[in-house]
Amino acid sequence: MPKTFEVRIEGVVQGVGFRPFVYRLAQKYGLNGFVRNNGEGVLMHISGEDEVLRVFMESLSDQVPERARLDYIQQQEIKGSYQDFQIIESLEGKRQFAAIPPDLSLCLDCQNELKDPKNRRYQYPFINCVNCGPRYTILKKLPYDRPHTSMDVFEMCETCKQEYGNPADRRYHAQPISCPECGPRLSVYRNDGTLLVEGDDSLQHVARLIKQGYIVAIKGMGGFQLVCDARWQKVVRKLREKKRRPKKPFAVMLPIMQDVDKCGAVDEQERDVLMSSERPIVLVKKRYPHRLDKFMVACDEVAPDVGKMGFFLPYTPIHVLLMERLKIPIIATSANISEEPIITSREELQQKLSSVYDYVLDYDREIVHPCDDSVAEVVGDQVRFLRKARGYAPDWIELDFEMETPTLAVGAHLKNTVAFGYGKRALISPHIGDLGTLETEQRFLETVNIFQEVFGMEPKRVVCDLHSGYVSTRYAEQSGLEVIQVQHHRAHIFSLMAEQKINQPILGIAWDGTGLGDDGTIWGGEFFIGDWSGLERKTHIKPFRLLGGDKAVKEPWRLAVALLFDRYGQAWPEMVPERLCSLDSVMLETLFQMHQSGTSSPFCSSIGRWFDAVAVLLGLVWERAYEGEAGLMLEALVDPGESGWYDYEKTAEGIDLSLMLDSLMQEGDPSKAASRFINTLAQVILDIAQEEKLSVGLSGGVFQNRTLSERVLALLHHAKIPVYFHERVPCNDGGIALGQLACLKHFE
Ligand code: ZN
Ligand code: ZN
Ligand code: FE
């Protein structure tokens, strides 16, 4: 007696070839019914003999397509029967919470076709299939179907139509399907807007321009990139000047994996991530730290004074075809000025950046949602994310509780992301950026809108930071919805607890650059104890003064001076090291008065600021060029063989690190000093962890420092103390939105 079941599946099941997979499976087992996308994921009716249905359901979970993920399957017997199996068009219905598929890099099958002169898509820059191509960046609304994407303006030719409609074809229901006959086209413009070349010759033309030393803006998957030859010091410097990015490292795209091996000391795991279908930028140790290597990346200009570099491989057919023609390393960096959001249209590009680039490679498919490149690094033996965007985002995290009230979390101020929670789900936006400019603020609002309008999410309350000055906090306050505020560093720890599903009390260590504390001072070296019912601030780094407030962040020499005042009091004049002597003695005296009185010098307990100060004392930086610079430079100096550390003291005012200043300044060898500084921080964590006898959770941007993180992990493992670290969201402020959302668990 045949039975019929209704099956609802949620997870990543749209835009990943899931329906054709179900179709083929149903054919294989001779089952009838249908499958279709709906607002939550996929719905199917499946009819057949009991035993066969069981095997079918097993295969469904066991053999899911590479890119699909099944989070939730519900099945229920219903009445009715079917004569055949069909894939039916999506119903719009109530759009709720279907996973939005991220963009995928060119797959192997398509790459082979791209190179096959007999194939009709030979050298076609927009080749894609059900396993690769744009998704989120072209999606106008759910469900994910062609008329809901920016491919809607391209009418399929007869051949494409056939492929699209044939369940046996690789391109069955591949929404962005197209071919040279019916798809988008490339074009090259000068920076004044003059059209130079159109169609097939564009790539060859652009390759020539790049080799001649021009800066070319190239339309990638989620926005324009500024591209130039990475071998020419002069060209890279020109890009730096024009982009107003004096020192921050650039990522380098290389033609093939073997080229990455020439430039970076790549291990097995890093190779896997580089070649994964998400194709993020991966930070890798430089192979030739301080000279031009054979492959001739101008390291000193591309990533000056740091020990690692970001590499990535071509991920769209445009990049693949371009790199085949170039065969050289290129810089490929988001098209923007400084930290503004990535630009997605040629019009905006010309308005804002025409003085930065010389030429532009454009195409006529609209990017609906901007998406930056993702950044990852292998730490310990795990892949960690520094930025989650293209390939990963929007990201979908399962909560281990039911969120009854649809909630929006608006994140932090820097590296902002937003998150939306409902039911057992948290949906996290791609990286938005630092909310310090009008442009990023605009991008923030757009992203919130995308979530609300395009994906049909209606928040009933908003979670934000304690800091009333943040754009995100102001948004929350003006939303008219119920507002819940969560302290920054607790949000860090909650984000870790949410993604790692931690349900017992832990010692949560949140170390970062800045965040407003309960007491109105700036925190950033925090030790919490607690669980979902609350995190109590157990101890912290002993606060010191940010001399001049925010100025001290940009001018870290002020931090070094403040620490010397702290440590030596009235005796400071004898203790000022040579490299601080360039400071005028009258000014130093004024600063000392400021320090004593506290005038515009709030207290902070931030480890990030300690990194800055130590980098100054070791003569590495004076003024900061970019966030995280001090950490990267200290890391570059570290001697892995150095195991010593400096003294510190636990006091009533917190953990006093300033004892180490004596030794630090006397140390002749900066490498030893940098190593011992980082070792000291790891030792502090070990000590507190041993006292508290709890599992340890590490969060906050400071743990992006690979040397510190690996050291801490090694010490804790050796002491047999369980330790949790981020795998799904960044440990930096990109993870805050998830933490803000998840901490509501206690109230549900
Ligand atoms: Zn493909
Ligand atoms: Zn076609
Ligand atoms: Fe933070």
PDB file of C-alpha atoms in Angstrom, residues 283 285 305-308 377-379 611 620 628-640 671 674-675 677-678 702-710:
ATOM      1  CA  LEU A 283      46.353  35.218   5.377  1.00  0.00           C
ATOM      2  CA  LYS A 285      53.110  33.662   6.203  1.00  0.00           C
ATOM      3  CA  ASP A 305      56.539  45.521   7.863  1.00  0.00           C
ATOM      4  CA  VAL A 306      54.285  42.554   8.490  1.00  0.00           C
ATOM      5  CA  GLY A 307      54.989  38.848   8.362  1.00  0.00           C
ATOM      6  CA  LYS A 308      51.959  37.615   6.502  1.00  0.00           C
ATOM      7  CA  GLU A 377      43.227  32.543   8.479  1.00  0.00           C
ATOM      8  CA  VAL A 378      44.192  29.128   9.787  1.00  0.00           C
ATOM      9  CA  VAL A 379      44.849  29.349  13.521  1.00  0.00           C
ATOM     10  CA  PHE A 611      49.701  46.169  21.833  1.00  0.00           C
ATOM     11  CA  LEU A 620      57.790  49.937  15.474  1.00  0.00           C
ATOM     12  CA  GLY A 628      45.515  46.130  14.028  1.00  0.00           C
ATOM     13  CA  GLU A 629      48.850  47.433  12.720  1.00  0.00           C
ATOM     14  CA  ALA A 630      50.698  47.089  16.021  1.00  0.00           C
ATOM     15  CA  GLY A 631      49.634  43.471  16.452  1.00  0.00           C
ATOM     16  CA  LEU A 632      50.728  42.517  12.948  1.00  0.00           C
ATOM     17  CA  MET A 633      54.091  44.198  13.351  1.00  0.00           C
ATOM     18  CA  LEU A 634      54.778  42.614  16.727  1.00  0.00           C
ATOM     19  CA  GLU A 635      53.761  39.249  15.304  1.00  0.00           C
ATOM     20  CA  ALA A 636      56.228  39.672  12.466  1.00  0.00           C
ATOM     21  CA  LEU A 637      59.012  39.995  15.040  1.00  0.00           C
ATOM     22  CA  VAL A 638      58.108  36.988  17.147  1.00  0.00           C
ATOM     23  CA  ASP A 639      60.671  34.272  17.617  1.00  0.00           C
ATOM     24  CA  PRO A 640      58.755  30.997  18.021  1.00  0.00           C
ATOM     25  CA  SER A 671      62.326  40.132  18.701  1.00  0.00           C
ATOM     26  CA  ALA A 674      57.864  41.149  21.218  1.00  0.00           C
ATOM     27  CA  SER A 675      57.846  37.388  21.866  1.00  0.00           C
ATOM     28  CA  PHE A 677      55.176  40.415  25.579  1.00  0.00           C
ATOM     29  CA  ILE A 678      52.863  38.024  23.735  1.00  0.00           C
ATOM     30  CA  VAL A 702      42.865  40.740  19.880  1.00  0.00           C
ATOM     31  CA  PHE A 703      42.590  37.000  19.239  1.00  0.00           C
ATOM     32  CA  GLN A 704      42.956  37.683  15.525  1.00  0.00           C
ATOM     33  CA  ASN A 705      46.591  37.713  16.531  1.00  0.00           C
ATOM     34  CA  ARG A 706      47.520  34.228  15.446  1.00  0.00           C
ATOM     35  CA  THR A 707      50.690  34.035  17.519  1.00  0.00           C
ATOM     36  CA  LEU A 708      48.856  34.943  20.714  1.00  0.00           C
ATOM     37  CA  SER A 709      45.923  32.628  19.979  1.00  0.00           C
ATOM     38  CA  GLU A 710      48.140  29.660  19.160  1.00  0.00           C
TER      39      GLU A 710
END
